[in-house]
Amino acid sequence: EPVIHNPYLDPFYKDMTRWSFHLQIYFLGERFKSQVEIGRSALPFIQDRTIYEDAEIFAKVLHAQGSMTDVDSENSTSLFACMVDFLRKPDVILYLKASPEVLMSRIANRGRESEEGIGIDYIRRLNDAYDAWMPKARPYTEVLAIDTSSGPLPGAPPAVRPLFADPAPPHPPHVE
């Protein structure tokens, strides 16, 4: 995920209402570029976050909690809908699920100063949004949910190893 060169992330965590739309548009653009590159490649690709999460998780949560206006939410959703029509859908989504308490601990362990103000209520809302979205994603792609709450992630969990052993995508690559 493009964190280091993201000009909006630090300001967003200081003032979500002021910077939520800017951040979402930035992420949509960056992820769209990544998805286009993925679509052009015949090689398998693993992505930390997808463009779908921007619209289906983060923008919805920000709007629902009052950090994004109706107009900004509609614009972000409309732009996402236009962009996604040009992209190949993912072959599989790995949902690395963890409890909000574990996620808060992992965020604290990362030690990013800008993330110090993230509250557990925000993380709970994101978790709930992921749980609501996963069943909606299943009709267009395989979803593999893995509970990662019980320990650190030092490498590929056993449930994921077969995917890395044979990374050939089940669908032919998109050709333009």
JSON list of C-alpha atoms in Angstrom, two decimals:
[
{"chain": "A", "resi": 1, "resn": "GLU", "atom": "CA", "xyz": [0.00, 0.00, 0.00]},
{"chain": "A", "resi": 2, "resn": "PRO", "atom": "CA", "xyz": [1.45, 3.39, -0.96]},
{"chain": "A", "resi": 3, "resn": "VAL", "atom": "CA", "xyz": [1.89, 4.87, 2.53]},
{"chain": "A", "resi": 4, "resn": "ILE", "atom": "CA", "xyz": [5.29, 6.53, 2.36]},
{"chain": "A", "resi": 5, "resn": "HIS", "atom": "CA", "xyz": [4.53, 8.76, -0.65]},
{"chain": "A", "resi": 6, "resn": "ASN", "atom": "CA", "xyz": [0.89, 9.42, 0.21]},
{"chain": "A", "resi": 7, "resn": "PRO", "atom": "CA", "xyz": [0.46, 13.18, 0.71]},
{"chain": "A", "resi": 8, "resn": "TYR", "atom": "CA", "xyz": [-2.96, 12.79, 2.36]},
{"chain": "A", "resi": 9, "resn": "LEU", "atom": "CA", "xyz": [-2.56, 9.99, 4.90]},
{"chain": "A", "resi": 10, "resn": "ASP", "atom": "CA", "xyz": [-1.01, 11.95, 7.77]},
{"chain": "A", "resi": 11, "resn": "PRO", "atom": "CA", "xyz": [-3.41, 14.90, 7.38]},
{"chain": "A", "resi": 12, "resn": "PHE", "atom": "CA", "xyz": [-6.34, 12.44, 7.15]},
{"chain": "A", "resi": 13, "resn": "TYR", "atom": "CA", "xyz": [-5.58, 10.88, 10.52]},
{"chain": "A", "resi": 14, "resn": "LYS", "atom": "CA", "xyz": [-5.42, 14.35, 12.06]},
{"chain": "A", "resi": 15, "resn": "ASP", "atom": "CA", "xyz": [-8.71, 15.51, 10.50]},
{"chain": "A", "resi": 16, "resn": "MET", "atom": "CA", "xyz": [-10.75, 12.77, 8.80]},
{"chain": "A", "resi": 17, "resn": "THR", "atom": "CA", "xyz": [-13.61, 15.08, 7.87]},
{"chain": "A", "resi": 18, "resn": "ARG", "atom": "CA", "xyz": [-11.34, 17.55, 6.08]},
{"chain": "A", "resi": 19, "resn": "TRP", "atom": "CA", "xyz": [-9.24, 14.99, 4.21]},
{"chain": "A", "resi": 20, "resn": "SER", "atom": "CA", "xyz": [-11.44, 11.90, 3.69]},
{"chain": "A", "resi": 21, "resn": "PHE", "atom": "CA", "xyz": [-12.51, 12.75, 0.12]},
{"chain": "A", "resi": 22, "resn": "HIS", "atom": "CA", "xyz": [-8.99, 13.75, -0.93]},
{"chain": "A", "resi": 23, "resn": "LEU", "atom": "CA", "xyz": [-7.58, 10.52, 0.49]},
{"chain": "A", "resi": 24, "resn": "GLN", "atom": "CA", "xyz": [-10.21, 8.34, -1.17]},
{"chain": "A", "resi": 25, "resn": "ILE", "atom": "CA", "xyz": [-9.67, 9.95, -4.57]},
{"chain": "A", "resi": 26, "resn": "TYR", "atom": "CA", "xyz": [-5.90, 9.55, -4.16]},
{"chain": "A", "resi": 27, "resn": "PHE", "atom": "CA", "xyz": [-6.31, 5.85, -3.31]},
{"chain": "A", "resi": 28, "resn": "LEU", "atom": "CA", "xyz": [-8.75, 5.29, -6.19]},
{"chain": "A", "resi": 29, "resn": "GLY", "atom": "CA", "xyz": [-6.25, 6.76, -8.63]},
{"chain": "A", "resi": 30, "resn": "GLU", "atom": "CA", "xyz": [-3.26, 4.83, -7.26]},
{"chain": "A", "resi": 31, "resn": "ARG", "atom": "CA", "xyz": [-5.13, 1.53, -7.09]},
{"chain": "A", "resi": 32, "resn": "PHE", "atom": "CA", "xyz": [-6.61, 2.06, -10.56]},
{"chain": "A", "resi": 33, "resn": "LYS", "atom": "CA", "xyz": [-3.07, 2.44, -11.95]},
{"chain": "A", "resi": 34, "resn": "SER", "atom": "CA", "xyz": [-2.04, -0.77, -10.16]},
{"chain": "A", "resi": 35, "resn": "GLN", "atom": "CA", "xyz": [-5.10, -2.66, -11.41]},
{"chain": "A", "resi": 36, "resn": "VAL", "atom": "CA", "xyz": [-4.43, -1.55, -15.00]},
{"chain": "A", "resi": 37, "resn": "GLU", "atom": "CA", "xyz": [-0.86, -2.81, -14.69]},
{"chain": "A", "resi": 38, "resn": "ILE", "atom": "CA", "xyz": [-2.13, -6.12, -13.28]},
{"chain": "A", "resi": 39, "resn": "GLY", "atom": "CA", "xyz": [-4.56, -6.47, -16.17]},
{"chain": "A", "resi": 40, "resn": "ARG", "atom": "CA", "xyz": [-1.76, -6.03, -18.70]},
{"chain": "A", "resi": 41, "resn": "SER", "atom": "CA", "xyz": [0.46, -8.66, -17.12]},
{"chain": "A", "resi": 42, "resn": "ALA", "atom": "CA", "xyz": [0.29, -12.41, -17.67]},
{"chain": "A", "resi": 43, "resn": "LEU", "atom": "CA", "xyz": [2.05, -12.91, -14.32]},
{"chain": "A", "resi": 44, "resn": "PRO", "atom": "CA", "xyz": [0.23, -13.62, -11.05]},
{"chain": "A", "resi": 45, "resn": "PHE", "atom": "CA", "xyz": [0.00, -10.63, -8.75]},
{"chain": "A", "resi": 46, "resn": "ILE", "atom": "CA", "xyz": [-0.68, -10.17, -5.04]},
{"chain": "A", "resi": 47, "resn": "GLN", "atom": "CA", "xyz": [-2.05, -6.85, -3.91]},
{"chain": "A", "resi": 48, "resn": "ASP", "atom": "CA", "xyz": [-2.33, -5.62, -0.33]},
{"chain": "A", "resi": 49, "resn": "ARG", "atom": "CA", "xyz": [-5.57, -3.73, -0.93]},
{"chain": "A", "resi": 50, "resn": "THR", "atom": "CA", "xyz": [-7.87, -3.67, -3.89]},
{"chain": "A", "resi": 51, "resn": "ILE", "atom": "CA", "xyz": [-9.70, -0.78, -5.48]},
{"chain": "A", "resi": 52, "resn": "TYR", "atom": "CA", "xyz": [-12.94, -2.43, -4.32]},
{"chain": "A", "resi": 53, "resn": "GLU", "atom": "CA", "xyz": [-12.08, -1.84, -0.67]},
{"chain": "A", "resi": 54, "resn": "ASP", "atom": "CA", "xyz": [-11.80, 1.90, -1.23]},
{"chain": "A", "resi": 55, "resn": "ALA", "atom": "CA", "xyz": [-15.44, 2.15, -2.30]},
{"chain": "A", "resi": 56, "resn": "GLU", "atom": "CA", "xyz": [-16.98, -0.79, -0.47]},
{"chain": "A", "resi": 57, "resn": "ILE", "atom": "CA", "xyz": [-15.24, -0.39, 2.88]},
{"chain": "A", "resi": 58, "resn": "PHE", "atom": "CA", "xyz": [-13.38, 2.83, 3.57]},
{"chain": "A", "resi": 59, "resn": "ALA", "atom": "CA", "xyz": [-15.55, 5.40, 1.75]},
{"chain": "A", "resi": 60, "resn": "LYS", "atom": "CA", "xyz": [-18.75, 3.81, 3.09]},
{"chain": "A", "resi": 61, "resn": "VAL", "atom": "CA", "xyz": [-17.45, 3.85, 6.67]},
{"chain": "A", "resi": 62, "resn": "LEU", "atom": "CA", "xyz": [-16.23, 7.43, 6.36]},
{"chain": "A", "resi": 63, "resn": "HIS", "atom": "CA", "xyz": [-19.60, 8.52, 4.98]},
{"chain": "A", "resi": 64, "resn": "ALA", "atom": "CA", "xyz": [-21.58, 6.56, 7.59]},
{"chain": "A", "resi": 65, "resn": "GLN", "atom": "CA", "xyz": [-19.60, 8.08, 10.47]},
{"chain": "A", "resi": 66, "resn": "GLY", "atom": "CA", "xyz": [-20.07, 11.60, 9.10]},
{"chain": "A", "resi": 67, "resn": "SER", "atom": "CA", "xyz": [-16.48, 12.10, 7.95]},
{"chain": "A", "resi": 68, "resn": "MET", "atom": "CA", "xyz": [-17.48, 12.36, 4.28]},
{"chain": "A", "resi": 69, "resn": "THR", "atom": "CA", "xyz": [-20.32, 14.50, 2.93]},
{"chain": "A", "resi": 70, "resn": "ASP", "atom": "CA", "xyz": [-23.13, 13.07, 0.82]},
{"chain": "A", "resi": 71, "resn": "VAL", "atom": "CA", "xyz": [-21.83, 14.90, -2.25]},
{"chain": "A", "resi": 72, "resn": "ASP", "atom": "CA", "xyz": [-18.26, 13.63, -1.76]},
{"chain": "A", "resi": 73, "resn": "SER", "atom": "CA", "xyz": [-19.52, 10.10, -1.16]},
{"chain": "A", "resi": 74, "resn": "GLU", "atom": "CA", "xyz": [-21.63, 10.19, -4.34]},
{"chain": "A", "resi": 75, "resn": "ASN", "atom": "CA", "xyz": [-18.70, 11.55, -6.36]},
{"chain": "A", "resi": 76, "resn": "SER", "atom": "CA", "xyz": [-16.30, 8.94, -5.00]},
{"chain": "A", "resi": 77, "resn": "THR", "atom": "CA", "xyz": [-18.79, 6.12, -5.65]},
{"chain": "A", "resi": 78, "resn": "SER", "atom": "CA", "xyz": [-19.54, 7.38, -9.16]},
{"chain": "A", "resi": 79, "resn": "LEU", "atom": "CA", "xyz": [-15.85, 7.61, -10.05]},
{"chain": "A", "resi": 80, "resn": "PHE", "atom": "CA", "xyz": [-15.26, 4.10, -8.67]},
{"chain": "A", "resi": 81, "resn": "ALA", "atom": "CA", "xyz": [-18.14, 2.72, -10.77]},
{"chain": "A", "resi": 82, "resn": "CYS", "atom": "CA", "xyz": [-16.66, 4.24, -13.95]},
{"chain": "A", "resi": 83, "resn": "MET", "atom": "CA", "xyz": [-13.16, 2.97, -13.20]},
{"chain": "A", "resi": 84, "resn": "VAL", "atom": "CA", "xyz": [-14.02, -0.57, -12.17]},
{"chain": "A", "resi": 85, "resn": "ASP", "atom": "CA", "xyz": [-15.75, -1.31, -15.48]},
{"chain": "A", "resi": 86, "resn": "PHE", "atom": "CA", "xyz": [-12.31, -1.19, -17.15]},
{"chain": "A", "resi": 87, "resn": "LEU", "atom": "CA", "xyz": [-10.65, -3.66, -14.77]},
{"chain": "A", "resi": 88, "resn": "ARG", "atom": "CA", "xyz": [-10.27, -7.40, -14.54]},
{"chain": "A", "resi": 89, "resn": "LYS", "atom": "CA", "xyz": [-11.79, -8.70, -11.34]},
{"chain": "A", "resi": 90, "resn": "PRO", "atom": "CA", "xyz": [-9.45, -10.41, -8.87]},
{"chain": "A", "resi": 91, "resn": "ASP", "atom": "CA", "xyz": [-9.11, -14.18, -9.12]},
{"chain": "A", "resi": 92, "resn": "VAL", "atom": "CA", "xyz": [-9.21, -14.56, -5.34]},
{"chain": "A", "resi": 93, "resn": "ILE", "atom": "CA", "xyz": [-9.54, -12.30, -2.32]},
{"chain": "A", "resi": 94, "resn": "LEU", "atom": "CA", "xyz": [-7.67, -13.34, 0.81]},
{"chain": "A", "resi": 95, "resn": "TYR", "atom": "CA", "xyz": [-9.54, -11.85, 3.75]},
{"chain": "A", "resi": 96, "resn": "LEU", "atom": "CA", "xyz": [-7.05, -11.80, 6.62]},
{"chain": "A", "resi": 97, "resn": "LYS", "atom": "CA", "xyz": [-9.51, -11.26, 9.44]},
{"chain": "A", "resi": 98, "resn": "ALA", "atom": "CA", "xyz": [-8.61, -10.25, 12.99]},
{"chain": "A", "resi": 99, "resn": "SER", "atom": "CA", "xyz": [-10.47, -8.85, 15.96]},
{"chain": "A", "resi": 100, "resn": "PRO", "atom": "CA", "xyz": [-10.47, -5.06, 16.45]},
{"chain": "A", "resi": 101, "resn": "GLU", "atom": "CA", "xyz": [-8.35, -5.51, 19.58]},
{"chain": "A", "resi": 102, "resn": "VAL", "atom": "CA", "xyz": [-5.69, -7.45, 17.66]},
{"chain": "A", "resi": 103, "resn": "LEU", "atom": "CA", "xyz": [-5.78, -4.91, 14.83]},
{"chain": "A", "resi": 104, "resn": "MET", "atom": "CA", "xyz": [-5.28, -2.05, 17.31]},
{"chain": "A", "resi": 105, "resn": "SER", "atom": "CA", "xyz": [-2.28, -3.90, 18.76]},
{"chain": "A", "resi": 106, "resn": "ARG", "atom": "CA", "xyz": [-0.79, -4.39, 15.29]},
{"chain": "A", "resi": 107, "resn": "ILE", "atom": "CA", "xyz": [-1.33, -0.73, 14.44]},
{"chain": "A", "resi": 108, "resn": "ALA", "atom": "CA", "xyz": [0.41, 0.27, 17.68]},
{"chain": "A", "resi": 109, "resn": "ASN", "atom": "CA", "xyz": [3.30, -2.12, 16.94]},
{"chain": "A", "resi": 110, "resn": "ARG", "atom": "CA", "xyz": [3.83, -0.51, 13.52]},
{"chain": "A", "resi": 111, "resn": "GLY", "atom": "CA", "xyz": [4.69, 2.66, 15.37]},
{"chain": "A", "resi": 112, "resn": "ARG", "atom": "CA", "xyz": [3.44, 5.16, 12.80]},
{"chain": "A", "resi": 113, "resn": "GLU", "atom": "CA", "xyz": [2.98, 8.46, 14.58]},
{"chain": "A", "resi": 114, "resn": "SER", "atom": "CA", "xyz": [0.08, 9.46, 12.34]},
{"chain": "A", "resi": 115, "resn": "GLU", "atom": "CA", "xyz": [-1.89, 6.33, 13.34]},
{"chain": "A", "resi": 116, "resn": "GLU", "atom": "CA", "xyz": [-1.70, 6.98, 17.09]},
{"chain": "A", "resi": 117, "resn": "GLY", "atom": "CA", "xyz": [-5.11, 8.66, 17.10]},
{"chain": "A", "resi": 118, "resn": "ILE", "atom": "CA", "xyz": [-6.98, 5.81, 15.42]},
{"chain": "A", "resi": 119, "resn": "GLY", "atom": "CA", "xyz": [-9.76, 4.69, 17.72]},
{"chain": "A", "resi": 120, "resn": "ILE", "atom": "CA", "xyz": [-11.09, 1.20, 18.19]},
{"chain": "A", "resi": 121, "resn": "ASP", "atom": "CA", "xyz": [-14.58, 2.36, 17.14]},
{"chain": "A", "resi": 122, "resn": "TYR", "atom": "CA", "xyz": [-13.24, 3.24, 13.68]},
{"chain": "A", "resi": 123, "resn": "ILE", "atom": "CA", "xyz": [-11.53, -0.17, 13.46]},
{"chain": "A", "resi": 124, "resn": "ARG", "atom": "CA", "xyz": [-14.76, -1.90, 14.53]},
{"chain": "A", "resi": 125, "resn": "ARG", "atom": "CA", "xyz": [-16.70, -0.07, 11.81]},
{"chain": "A", "resi": 126, "resn": "LEU", "atom": "CA", "xyz": [-14.11, -1.13, 9.23]},
{"chain": "A", "resi": 127, "resn": "ASN", "atom": "CA", "xyz": [-14.26, -4.73, 10.46]},
{"chain": "A", "resi": 128, "resn": "ASP", "atom": "CA", "xyz": [-18.07, -4.71, 10.23]},
{"chain": "A", "resi": 129, "resn": "ALA", "atom": "CA", "xyz": [-17.88, -3.27, 6.71]},
{"chain": "A", "resi": 130, "resn": "TYR", "atom": "CA", "xyz": [-15.45, -6.00, 5.63]},
{"chain": "A", "resi": 131, "resn": "ASP", "atom": "CA", "xyz": [-17.73, -8.67, 7.13]},
{"chain": "A", "resi": 132, "resn": "ALA", "atom": "CA", "xyz": [-20.69, -7.20, 5.24]},
{"chain": "A", "resi": 133, "resn": "TRP", "atom": "CA", "xyz": [-18.80, -6.91, 1.95]},
{"chain": "A", "resi": 134, "resn": "MET", "atom": "CA", "xyz": [-17.24, -10.38, 1.75]},
{"chain": "A", "resi": 135, "resn": "PRO", "atom": "CA", "xyz": [-20.53, -12.19, 0.95]},
{"chain": "A", "resi": 136, "resn": "LYS", "atom": "CA", "xyz": [-21.21, -9.57, -1.74]},
{"chain": "A", "resi": 137, "resn": "ALA", "atom": "CA", "xyz": [-17.80, -10.23, -3.33]},
{"chain": "A", "resi": 138, "resn": "ARG", "atom": "CA", "xyz": [-18.28, -14.01, -3.53]},
{"chain": "A", "resi": 139, "resn": "PRO", "atom": "CA", "xyz": [-20.48, -14.01, -6.67]},
{"chain": "A", "resi": 140, "resn": "TYR", "atom": "CA", "xyz": [-17.66, -12.51, -8.78]},
{"chain": "A", "resi": 141, "resn": "THR", "atom": "CA", "xyz": [-14.53, -13.99, -7.16]},
{"chain": "A", "resi": 142, "resn": "GLU", "atom": "CA", "xyz": [-13.37, -16.62, -4.74]},
{"chain": "A", "resi": 143, "resn": "VAL", "atom": "CA", "xyz": [-13.06, -15.33, -1.17]},
{"chain": "A", "resi": 144, "resn": "LEU", "atom": "CA", "xyz": [-10.82, -17.14, 1.29]},
{"chain": "A", "resi": 145, "resn": "ALA", "atom": "CA", "xyz": [-11.27, -15.88, 4.85]},
{"chain": "A", "resi": 146, "resn": "ILE", "atom": "CA", "xyz": [-8.45, -16.60, 7.30]},
{"chain": "A", "resi": 147, "resn": "ASP", "atom": "CA", "xyz": [-8.65, -15.68, 10.97]},
{"chain": "A", "resi": 148, "resn": "THR", "atom": "CA", "xyz": [-5.29, -14.15, 11.91]},
{"chain": "A", "resi": 149, "resn": "SER", "atom": "CA", "xyz": [-6.24, -13.09, 15.45]},
{"chain": "A", "resi": 150, "resn": "SER", "atom": "CA", "xyz": [-4.38, -15.91, 17.18]},
{"chain": "A", "resi": 151, "resn": "GLY", "atom": "CA", "xyz": [-0.85, -14.95, 16.27]},
{"chain": "A", "resi": 152, "resn": "PRO", "atom": "CA", "xyz": [1.60, -12.90, 14.25]},
{"chain": "A", "resi": 153, "resn": "LEU", "atom": "CA", "xyz": [1.84, -13.16, 10.49]},
{"chain": "A", "resi": 154, "resn": "PRO", "atom": "CA", "xyz": [5.45, -14.30, 9.99]},
{"chain": "A", "resi": 155, "resn": "GLY", "atom": "CA", "xyz": [4.75, -15.70, 6.54]},
{"chain": "A", "resi": 156, "resn": "ALA", "atom": "CA", "xyz": [2.04, -17.37, 4.54]},
{"chain": "A", "resi": 157, "resn": "PRO", "atom": "CA", "xyz": [-0.50, -19.03, 6.89]},
{"chain": "A", "resi": 158, "resn": "PRO", "atom": "CA", "xyz": [-1.04, -22.75, 6.18]},
{"chain": "A", "resi": 159, "resn": "ALA", "atom": "CA", "xyz": [-4.44, -22.09, 4.58]},
{"chain": "A", "resi": 160, "resn": "VAL", "atom": "CA", "xyz": [-2.80, -19.81, 1.99]},
{"chain": "A", "resi": 161, "resn": "ARG", "atom": "CA", "xyz": [0.28, -21.89, 1.11]},
{"chain": "A", "resi": 162, "resn": "PRO", "atom": "CA", "xyz": [-1.45, -23.86, -1.70]},
{"chain": "A", "resi": 163, "resn": "LEU", "atom": "CA", "xyz": [-2.19, -20.56, -3.46]},
{"chain": "A", "resi": 164, "resn": "PHE", "atom": "CA", "xyz": [1.49, -19.66, -3.48]},
{"chain": "A", "resi": 165, "resn": "ALA", "atom": "CA", "xyz": [2.58, -23.16, -4.47]},
{"chain": "A", "resi": 166, "resn": "ASP", "atom": "CA", "xyz": [0.62, -22.89, -7.75]},
{"chain": "A", "resi": 167, "resn": "PRO", "atom": "CA", "xyz": [0.04, -19.21, -8.43]},
{"chain": "A", "resi": 168, "resn": "ALA", "atom": "CA", "xyz": [-1.34, -19.77, -11.95]},
{"chain": "A", "resi": 169, "resn": "PRO", "atom": "CA", "xyz": [-4.54, -17.74, -12.14]},
{"chain": "A", "resi": 170, "resn": "PRO", "atom": "CA", "xyz": [-7.72, -19.72, -12.79]},
{"chain": "A", "resi": 171, "resn": "HIS", "atom": "CA", "xyz": [-8.65, -17.26, -15.56]},
{"chain": "A", "resi": 172, "resn": "PRO", "atom": "CA", "xyz": [-6.62, -16.20, -18.58]},
{"chain": "A", "resi": 173, "resn": "PRO", "atom": "CA", "xyz": [-5.02, -12.77, -18.24]},
{"chain": "A", "resi": 174, "resn": "HIS", "atom": "CA", "xyz": [-6.89, -9.80, -19.63]},
{"chain": "A", "resi": 175, "resn": "VAL", "atom": "CA", "xyz": [-5.67, -8.88, -23.08]},
{"chain": "A", "resi": 176, "resn": "GLU", "atom": "CA", "xyz": [-6.24, -5.46, -24.61]}
]
